[in-house]
Short mmCIF file of N, CA and C in Angstrom, two decimals:
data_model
loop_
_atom_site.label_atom_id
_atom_site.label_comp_id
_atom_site.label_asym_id
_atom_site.label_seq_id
_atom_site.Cartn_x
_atom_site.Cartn_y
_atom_site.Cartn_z
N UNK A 73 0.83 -1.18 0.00
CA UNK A 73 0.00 0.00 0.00
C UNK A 73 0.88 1.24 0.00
N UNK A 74 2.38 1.49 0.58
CA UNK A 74 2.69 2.24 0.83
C UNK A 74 3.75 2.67 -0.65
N UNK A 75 4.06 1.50 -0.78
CA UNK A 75 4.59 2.04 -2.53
C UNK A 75 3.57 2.13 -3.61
N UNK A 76 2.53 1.99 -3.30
CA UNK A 76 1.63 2.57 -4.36
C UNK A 76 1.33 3.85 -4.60
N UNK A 77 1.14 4.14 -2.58
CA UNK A 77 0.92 5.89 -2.24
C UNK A 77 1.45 6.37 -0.86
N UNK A 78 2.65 6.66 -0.90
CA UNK A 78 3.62 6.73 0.21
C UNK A 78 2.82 7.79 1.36
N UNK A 79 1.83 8.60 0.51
CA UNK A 79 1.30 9.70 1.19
C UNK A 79 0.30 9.15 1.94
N UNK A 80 -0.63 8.31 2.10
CA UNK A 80 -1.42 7.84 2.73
C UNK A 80 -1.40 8.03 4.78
N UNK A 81 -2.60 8.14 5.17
CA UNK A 81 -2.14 7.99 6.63
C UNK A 81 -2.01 6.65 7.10
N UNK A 82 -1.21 6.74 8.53
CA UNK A 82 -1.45 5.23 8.75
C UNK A 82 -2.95 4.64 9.07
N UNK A 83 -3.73 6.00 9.60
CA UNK A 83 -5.41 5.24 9.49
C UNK A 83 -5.67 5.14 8.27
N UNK A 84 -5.17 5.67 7.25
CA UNK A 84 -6.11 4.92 6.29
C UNK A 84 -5.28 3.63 5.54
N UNK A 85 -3.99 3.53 5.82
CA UNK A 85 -3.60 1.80 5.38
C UNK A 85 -3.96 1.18 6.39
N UNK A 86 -4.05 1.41 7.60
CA UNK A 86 -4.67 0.40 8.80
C UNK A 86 -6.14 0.00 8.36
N UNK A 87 -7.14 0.82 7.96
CA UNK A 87 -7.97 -0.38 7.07
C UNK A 87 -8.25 -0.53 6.18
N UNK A 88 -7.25 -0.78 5.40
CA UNK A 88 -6.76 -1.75 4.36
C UNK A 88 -6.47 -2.89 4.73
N UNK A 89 -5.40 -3.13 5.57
CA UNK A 89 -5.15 -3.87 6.36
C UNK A 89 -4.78 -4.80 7.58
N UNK A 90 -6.50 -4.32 8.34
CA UNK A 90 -7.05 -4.79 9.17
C UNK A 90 -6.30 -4.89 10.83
N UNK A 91 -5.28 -3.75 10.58
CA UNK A 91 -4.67 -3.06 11.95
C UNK A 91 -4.89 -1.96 12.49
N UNK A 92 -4.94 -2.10 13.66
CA UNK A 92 -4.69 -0.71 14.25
C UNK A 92 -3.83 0.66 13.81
N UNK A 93 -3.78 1.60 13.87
CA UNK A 93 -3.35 2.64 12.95
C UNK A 93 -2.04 2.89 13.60
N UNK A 94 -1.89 2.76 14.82
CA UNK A 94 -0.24 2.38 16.22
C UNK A 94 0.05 1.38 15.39
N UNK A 95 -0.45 0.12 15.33
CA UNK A 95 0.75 -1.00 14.72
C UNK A 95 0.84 -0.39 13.43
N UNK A 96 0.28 0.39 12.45
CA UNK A 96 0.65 0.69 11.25
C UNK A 96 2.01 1.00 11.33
N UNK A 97 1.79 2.52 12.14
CA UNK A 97 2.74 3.21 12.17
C UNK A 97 3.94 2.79 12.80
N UNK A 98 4.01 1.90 14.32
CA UNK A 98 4.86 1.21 14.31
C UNK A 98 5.87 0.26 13.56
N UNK A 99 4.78 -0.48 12.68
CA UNK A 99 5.51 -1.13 11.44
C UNK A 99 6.21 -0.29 10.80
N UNK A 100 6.09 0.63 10.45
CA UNK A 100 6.77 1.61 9.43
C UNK A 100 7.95 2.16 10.00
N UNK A 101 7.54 2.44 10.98
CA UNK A 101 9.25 2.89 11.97
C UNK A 101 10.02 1.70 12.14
N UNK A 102 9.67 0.66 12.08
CA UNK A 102 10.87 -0.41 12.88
C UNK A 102 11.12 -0.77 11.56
N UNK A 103 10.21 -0.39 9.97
CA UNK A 103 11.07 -0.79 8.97
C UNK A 103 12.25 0.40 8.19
N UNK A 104 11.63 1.30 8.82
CA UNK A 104 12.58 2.46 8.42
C UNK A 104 13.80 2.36 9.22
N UNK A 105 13.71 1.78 10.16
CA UNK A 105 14.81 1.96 11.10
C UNK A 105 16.05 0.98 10.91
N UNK A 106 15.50 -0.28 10.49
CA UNK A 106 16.18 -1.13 9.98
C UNK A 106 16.52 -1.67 8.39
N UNK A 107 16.11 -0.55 7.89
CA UNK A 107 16.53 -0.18 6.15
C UNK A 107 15.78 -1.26 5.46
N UNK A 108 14.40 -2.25 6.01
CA UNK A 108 13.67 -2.37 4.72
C UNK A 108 12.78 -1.05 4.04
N UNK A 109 12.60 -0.14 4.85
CA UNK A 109 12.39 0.85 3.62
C UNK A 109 13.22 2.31 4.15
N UNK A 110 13.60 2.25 3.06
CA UNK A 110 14.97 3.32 2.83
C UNK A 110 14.73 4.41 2.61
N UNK A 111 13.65 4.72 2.00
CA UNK A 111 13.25 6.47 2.03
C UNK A 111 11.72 6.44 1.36
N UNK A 112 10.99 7.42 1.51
CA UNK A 112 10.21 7.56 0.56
C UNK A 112 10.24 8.96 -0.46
N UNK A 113 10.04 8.75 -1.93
CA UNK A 113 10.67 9.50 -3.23
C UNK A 113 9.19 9.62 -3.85
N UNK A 114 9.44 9.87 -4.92
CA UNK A 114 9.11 10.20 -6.23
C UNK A 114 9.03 9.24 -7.47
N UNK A 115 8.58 8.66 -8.29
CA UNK A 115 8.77 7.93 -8.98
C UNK A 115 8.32 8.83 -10.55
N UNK A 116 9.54 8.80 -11.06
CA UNK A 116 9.39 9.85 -12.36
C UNK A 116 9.75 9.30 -13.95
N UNK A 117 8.67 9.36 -14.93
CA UNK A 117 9.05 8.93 -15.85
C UNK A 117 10.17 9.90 -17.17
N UNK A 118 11.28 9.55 -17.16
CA UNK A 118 12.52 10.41 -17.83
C UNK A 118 12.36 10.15 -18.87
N UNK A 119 11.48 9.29 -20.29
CA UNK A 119 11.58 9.52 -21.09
C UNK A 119 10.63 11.37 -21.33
N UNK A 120 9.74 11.31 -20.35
CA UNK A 120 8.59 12.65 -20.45
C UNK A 120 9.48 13.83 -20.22
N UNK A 121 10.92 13.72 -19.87
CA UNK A 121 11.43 14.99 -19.62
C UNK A 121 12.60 14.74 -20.80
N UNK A 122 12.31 13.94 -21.65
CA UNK A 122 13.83 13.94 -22.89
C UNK A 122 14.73 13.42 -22.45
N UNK A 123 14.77 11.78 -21.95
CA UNK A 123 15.86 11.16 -21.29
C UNK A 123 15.59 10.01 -22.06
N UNK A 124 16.51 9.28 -22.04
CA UNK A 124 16.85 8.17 -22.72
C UNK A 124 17.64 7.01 -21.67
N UNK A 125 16.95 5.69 -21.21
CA UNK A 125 17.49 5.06 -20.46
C UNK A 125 19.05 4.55 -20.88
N UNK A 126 19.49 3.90 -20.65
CA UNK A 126 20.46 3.21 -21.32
C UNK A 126 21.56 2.45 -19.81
N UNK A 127 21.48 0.30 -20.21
CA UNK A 127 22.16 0.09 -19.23
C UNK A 127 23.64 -0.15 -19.82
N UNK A 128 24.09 -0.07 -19.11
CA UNK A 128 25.73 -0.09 -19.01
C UNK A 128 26.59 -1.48 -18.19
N UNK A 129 26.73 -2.55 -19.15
CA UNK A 129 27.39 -3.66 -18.09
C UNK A 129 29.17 -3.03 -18.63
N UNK A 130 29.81 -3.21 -17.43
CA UNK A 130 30.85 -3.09 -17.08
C UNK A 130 32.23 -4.21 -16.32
N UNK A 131 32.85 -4.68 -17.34
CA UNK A 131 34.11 -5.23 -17.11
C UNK A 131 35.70 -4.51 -16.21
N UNK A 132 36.00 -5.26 -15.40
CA UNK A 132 37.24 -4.59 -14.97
C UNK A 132 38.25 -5.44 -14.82
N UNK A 133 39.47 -5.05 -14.73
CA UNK A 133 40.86 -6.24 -15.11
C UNK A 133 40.35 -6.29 -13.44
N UNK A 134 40.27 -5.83 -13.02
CA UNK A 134 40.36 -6.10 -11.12
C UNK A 134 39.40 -5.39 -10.51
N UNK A 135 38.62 -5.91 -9.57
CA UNK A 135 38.08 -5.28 -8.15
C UNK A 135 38.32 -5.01 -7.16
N UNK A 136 39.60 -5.39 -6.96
CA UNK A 136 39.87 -4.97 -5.75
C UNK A 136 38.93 -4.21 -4.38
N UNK A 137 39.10 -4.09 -3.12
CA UNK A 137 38.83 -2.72 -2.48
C UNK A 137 38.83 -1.87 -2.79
N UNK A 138 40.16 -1.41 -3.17
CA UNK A 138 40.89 0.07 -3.66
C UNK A 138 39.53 0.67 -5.06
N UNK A 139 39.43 -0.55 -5.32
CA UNK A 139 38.77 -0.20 -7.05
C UNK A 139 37.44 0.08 -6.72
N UNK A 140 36.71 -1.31 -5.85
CA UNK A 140 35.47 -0.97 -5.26
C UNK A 140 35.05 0.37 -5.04
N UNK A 141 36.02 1.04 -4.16
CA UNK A 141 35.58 2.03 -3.54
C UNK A 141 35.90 3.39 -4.11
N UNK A 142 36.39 3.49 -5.37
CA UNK A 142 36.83 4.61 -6.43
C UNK A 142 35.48 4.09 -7.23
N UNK A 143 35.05 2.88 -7.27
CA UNK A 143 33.39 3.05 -8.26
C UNK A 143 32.67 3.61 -7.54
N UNK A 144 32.50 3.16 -6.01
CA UNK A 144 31.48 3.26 -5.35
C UNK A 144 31.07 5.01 -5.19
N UNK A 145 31.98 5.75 -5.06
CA UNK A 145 32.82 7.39 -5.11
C UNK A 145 32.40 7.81 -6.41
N UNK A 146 32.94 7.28 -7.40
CA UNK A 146 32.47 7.47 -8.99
C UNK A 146 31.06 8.01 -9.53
N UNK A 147 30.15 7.00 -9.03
CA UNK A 147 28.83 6.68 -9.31
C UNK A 147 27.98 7.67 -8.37
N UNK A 148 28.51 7.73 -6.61
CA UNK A 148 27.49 8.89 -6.30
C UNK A 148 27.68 10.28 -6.64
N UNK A 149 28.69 10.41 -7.64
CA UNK A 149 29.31 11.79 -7.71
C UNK A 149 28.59 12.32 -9.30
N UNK A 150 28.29 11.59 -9.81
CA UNK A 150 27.73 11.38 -11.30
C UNK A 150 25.89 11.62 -11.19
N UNK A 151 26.00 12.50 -11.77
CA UNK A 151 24.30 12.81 -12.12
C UNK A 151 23.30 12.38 -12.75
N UNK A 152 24.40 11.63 -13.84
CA UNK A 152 23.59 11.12 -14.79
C UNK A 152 23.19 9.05 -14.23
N UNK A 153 24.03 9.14 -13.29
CA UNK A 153 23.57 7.66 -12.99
C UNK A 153 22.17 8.05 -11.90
N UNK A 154 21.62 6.49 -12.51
CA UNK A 154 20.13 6.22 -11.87
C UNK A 154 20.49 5.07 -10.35
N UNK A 155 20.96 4.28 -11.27
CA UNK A 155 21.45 3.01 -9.88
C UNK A 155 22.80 2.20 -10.44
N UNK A 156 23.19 2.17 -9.40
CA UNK A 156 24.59 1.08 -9.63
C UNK A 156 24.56 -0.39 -9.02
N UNK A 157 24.77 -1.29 -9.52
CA UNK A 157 24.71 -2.65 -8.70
C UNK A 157 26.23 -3.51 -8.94
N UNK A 158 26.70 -4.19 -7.58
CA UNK A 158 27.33 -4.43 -8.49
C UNK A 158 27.22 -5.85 -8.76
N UNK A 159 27.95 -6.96 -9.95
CA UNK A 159 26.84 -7.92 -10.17
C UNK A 159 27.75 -9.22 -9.97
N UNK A 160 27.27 -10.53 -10.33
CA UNK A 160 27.83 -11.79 -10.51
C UNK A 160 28.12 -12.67 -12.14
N UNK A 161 29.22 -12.51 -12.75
CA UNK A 161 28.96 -13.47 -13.75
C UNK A 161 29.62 -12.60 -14.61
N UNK A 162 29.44 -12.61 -16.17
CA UNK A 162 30.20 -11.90 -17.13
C UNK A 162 30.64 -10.27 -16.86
N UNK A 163 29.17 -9.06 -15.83
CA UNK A 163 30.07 -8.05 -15.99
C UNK A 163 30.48 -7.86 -13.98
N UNK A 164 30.86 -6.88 -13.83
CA UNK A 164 31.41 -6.46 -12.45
C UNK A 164 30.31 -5.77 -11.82
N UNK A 165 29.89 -4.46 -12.77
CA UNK A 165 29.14 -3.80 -12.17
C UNK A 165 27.85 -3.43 -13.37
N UNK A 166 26.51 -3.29 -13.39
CA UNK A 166 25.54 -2.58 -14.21
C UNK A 166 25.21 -1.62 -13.63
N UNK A 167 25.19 -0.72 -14.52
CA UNK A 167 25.01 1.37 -14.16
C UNK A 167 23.64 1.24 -15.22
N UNK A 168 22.69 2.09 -14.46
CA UNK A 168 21.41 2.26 -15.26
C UNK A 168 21.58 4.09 -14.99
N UNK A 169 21.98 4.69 -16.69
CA UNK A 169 22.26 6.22 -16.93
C UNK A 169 20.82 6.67 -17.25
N UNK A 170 21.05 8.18 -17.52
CA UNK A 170 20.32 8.44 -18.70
C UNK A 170 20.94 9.63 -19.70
N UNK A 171 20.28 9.91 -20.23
CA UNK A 171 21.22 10.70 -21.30
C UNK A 171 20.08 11.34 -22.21
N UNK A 172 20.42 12.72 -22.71
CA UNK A 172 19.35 13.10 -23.49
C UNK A 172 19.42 12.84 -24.91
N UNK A 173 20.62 12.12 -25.27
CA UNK A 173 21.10 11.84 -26.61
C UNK A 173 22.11 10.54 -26.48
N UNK A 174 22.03 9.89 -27.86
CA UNK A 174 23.86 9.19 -28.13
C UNK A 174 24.94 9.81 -27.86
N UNK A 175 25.20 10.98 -28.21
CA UNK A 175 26.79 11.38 -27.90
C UNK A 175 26.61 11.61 -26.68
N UNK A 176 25.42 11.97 -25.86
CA UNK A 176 25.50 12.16 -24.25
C UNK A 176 25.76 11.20 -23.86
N UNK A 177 25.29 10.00 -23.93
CA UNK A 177 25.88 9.02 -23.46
C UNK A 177 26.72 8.09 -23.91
N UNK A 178 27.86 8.32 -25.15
CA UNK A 178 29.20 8.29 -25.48
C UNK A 178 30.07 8.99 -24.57
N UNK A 179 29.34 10.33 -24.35
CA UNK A 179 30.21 11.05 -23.45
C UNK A 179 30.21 10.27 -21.87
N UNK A 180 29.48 9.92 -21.70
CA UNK A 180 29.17 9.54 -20.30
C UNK A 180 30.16 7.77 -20.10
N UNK A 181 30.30 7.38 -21.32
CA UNK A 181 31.23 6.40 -21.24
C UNK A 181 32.73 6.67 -21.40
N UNK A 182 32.93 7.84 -21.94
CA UNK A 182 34.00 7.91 -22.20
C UNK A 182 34.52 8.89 -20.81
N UNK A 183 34.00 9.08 -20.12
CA UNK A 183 33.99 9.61 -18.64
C UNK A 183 33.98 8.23 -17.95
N UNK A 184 33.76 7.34 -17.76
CA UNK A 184 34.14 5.87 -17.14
C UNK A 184 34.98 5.53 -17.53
N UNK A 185 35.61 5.59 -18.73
CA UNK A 185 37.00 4.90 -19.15
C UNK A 185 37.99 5.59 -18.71
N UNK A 186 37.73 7.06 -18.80
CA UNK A 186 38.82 7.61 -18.35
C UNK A 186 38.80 7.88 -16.43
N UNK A 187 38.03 7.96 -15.89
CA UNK A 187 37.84 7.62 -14.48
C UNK A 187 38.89 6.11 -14.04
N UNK A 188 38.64 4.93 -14.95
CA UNK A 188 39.18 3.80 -14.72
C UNK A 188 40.24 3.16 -15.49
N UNK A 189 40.83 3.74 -16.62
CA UNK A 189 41.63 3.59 -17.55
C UNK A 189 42.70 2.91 -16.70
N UNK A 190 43.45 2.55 -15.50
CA UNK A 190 44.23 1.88 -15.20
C UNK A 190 43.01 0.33 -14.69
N UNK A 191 42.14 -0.07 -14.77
CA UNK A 191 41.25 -1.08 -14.81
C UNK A 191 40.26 -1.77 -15.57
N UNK A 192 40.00 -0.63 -16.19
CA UNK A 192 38.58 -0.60 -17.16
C UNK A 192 39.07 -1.80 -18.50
N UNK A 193 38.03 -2.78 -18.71
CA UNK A 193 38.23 -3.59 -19.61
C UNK A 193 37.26 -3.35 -20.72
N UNK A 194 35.99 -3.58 -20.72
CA UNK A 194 35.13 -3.11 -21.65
C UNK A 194 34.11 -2.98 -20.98
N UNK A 195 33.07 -3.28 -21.94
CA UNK A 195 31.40 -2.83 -21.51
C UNK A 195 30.34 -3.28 -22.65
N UNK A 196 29.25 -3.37 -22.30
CA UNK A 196 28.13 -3.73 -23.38
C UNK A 196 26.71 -2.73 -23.00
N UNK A 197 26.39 -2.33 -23.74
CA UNK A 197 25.72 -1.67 -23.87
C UNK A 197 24.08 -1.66 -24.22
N UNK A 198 22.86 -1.76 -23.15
CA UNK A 198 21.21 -1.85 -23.48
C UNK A 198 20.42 -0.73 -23.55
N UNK A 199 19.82 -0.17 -24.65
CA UNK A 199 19.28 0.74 -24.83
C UNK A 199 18.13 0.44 -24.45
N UNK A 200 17.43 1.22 -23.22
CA UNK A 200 15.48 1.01 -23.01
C UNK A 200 14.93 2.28 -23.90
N UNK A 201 13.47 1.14 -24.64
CA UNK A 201 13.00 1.95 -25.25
C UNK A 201 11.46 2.19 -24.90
N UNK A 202 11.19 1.50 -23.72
CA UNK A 202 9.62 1.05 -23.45
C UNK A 202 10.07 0.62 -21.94
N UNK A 203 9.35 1.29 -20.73
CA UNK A 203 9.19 0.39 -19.70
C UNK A 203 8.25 -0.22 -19.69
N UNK A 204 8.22 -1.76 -19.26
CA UNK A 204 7.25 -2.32 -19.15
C UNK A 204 6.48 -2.59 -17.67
N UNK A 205 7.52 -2.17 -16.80
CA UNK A 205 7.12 -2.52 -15.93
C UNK A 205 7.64 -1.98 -14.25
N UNK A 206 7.71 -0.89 -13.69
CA UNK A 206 8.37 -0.84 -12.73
C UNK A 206 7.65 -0.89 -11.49
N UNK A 207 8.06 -1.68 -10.72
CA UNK A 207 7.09 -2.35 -9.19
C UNK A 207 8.20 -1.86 -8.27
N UNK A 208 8.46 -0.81 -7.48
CA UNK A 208 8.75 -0.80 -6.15
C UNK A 208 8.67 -2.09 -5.01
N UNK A 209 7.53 -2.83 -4.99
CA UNK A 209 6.98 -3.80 -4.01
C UNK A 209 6.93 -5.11 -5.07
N UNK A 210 7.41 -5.68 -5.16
CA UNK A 210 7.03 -6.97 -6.19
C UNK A 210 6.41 -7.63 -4.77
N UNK A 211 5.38 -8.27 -5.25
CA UNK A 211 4.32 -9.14 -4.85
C UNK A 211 5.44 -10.74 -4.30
N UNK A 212 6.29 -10.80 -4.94
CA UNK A 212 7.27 -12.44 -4.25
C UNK A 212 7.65 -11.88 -2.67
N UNK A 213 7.85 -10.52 -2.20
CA UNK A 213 7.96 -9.91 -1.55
C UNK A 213 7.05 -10.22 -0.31
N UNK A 214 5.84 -10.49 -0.55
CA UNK A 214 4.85 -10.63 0.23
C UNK A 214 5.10 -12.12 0.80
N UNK A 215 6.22 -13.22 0.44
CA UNK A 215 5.77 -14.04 0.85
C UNK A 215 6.62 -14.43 2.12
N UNK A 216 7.39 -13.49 2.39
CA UNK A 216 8.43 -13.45 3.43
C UNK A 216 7.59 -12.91 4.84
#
């Protein structure tokens, strides 16, 4: 209920679901407190403002710490990144940008290579052209 409409009171998700409007709100503090929910935002669609998604898998000769933590530095310092993860299997890390054009986001790679040019191996590149789908709360969620 609350990623559908973060604004809601706790009396009115309490009956929704069939609590007291104290345990609502209690729930919500002991999950804020313990980082299952991390903030409440905005959810904005960037193609409506002239943005262009585009993901970014990323190769590195090494991860090190040292390296870890020059991406980790990298990425919150960068405007144009949406989210960084970092991953398991062919790349290291996937960066979800945006960019109002191709050469913006040529430029925006060629600002990672040179950020990492003593590491940087390659990259592959997914252009979004359609969301199909973005869920804050996925429903598998519920079964925990």
């Amino acid at each position: 209920i609350l990623a559908k409409d973060a604004r809601l009171s706790a009396t009115d998700i309490a009956k929704h679901v069939g609590l007291s409007a104290d345990a609502v709100a209690r729930r919500i503090r002991v999950a804020l407190s313990v980082g299952i929910i991390r903030k409440f935002t905005i959810q904005i669609d960037p193609a409506k403002l002239g943005y262009q998604p585009y993901t970014c898998g990323l190769r590195f000769k090494s991860m090190e710490k040292k390296h870890q933590d020059r991406v980790k530095e990298f990425v919150r310092t960068k405007s144009y990144v949406v989210r960084a993860m970092r991953s398991l299997g062919k790349y290291d890390l996937l960066l979800d940008v945006l960019s109002t054009s191709t050469d913006g986001y040529y430029e925006i790679l060629t600002d990672i290579k040179n950020a990492f040019a003593d590491v940087f191996r390659n990259y592959e590149t997914w252009v979004g052209y359609k969301e199909v789908c973005n869920n804050p709360y996925p429903p598998a969620l519920d079964s925990r």
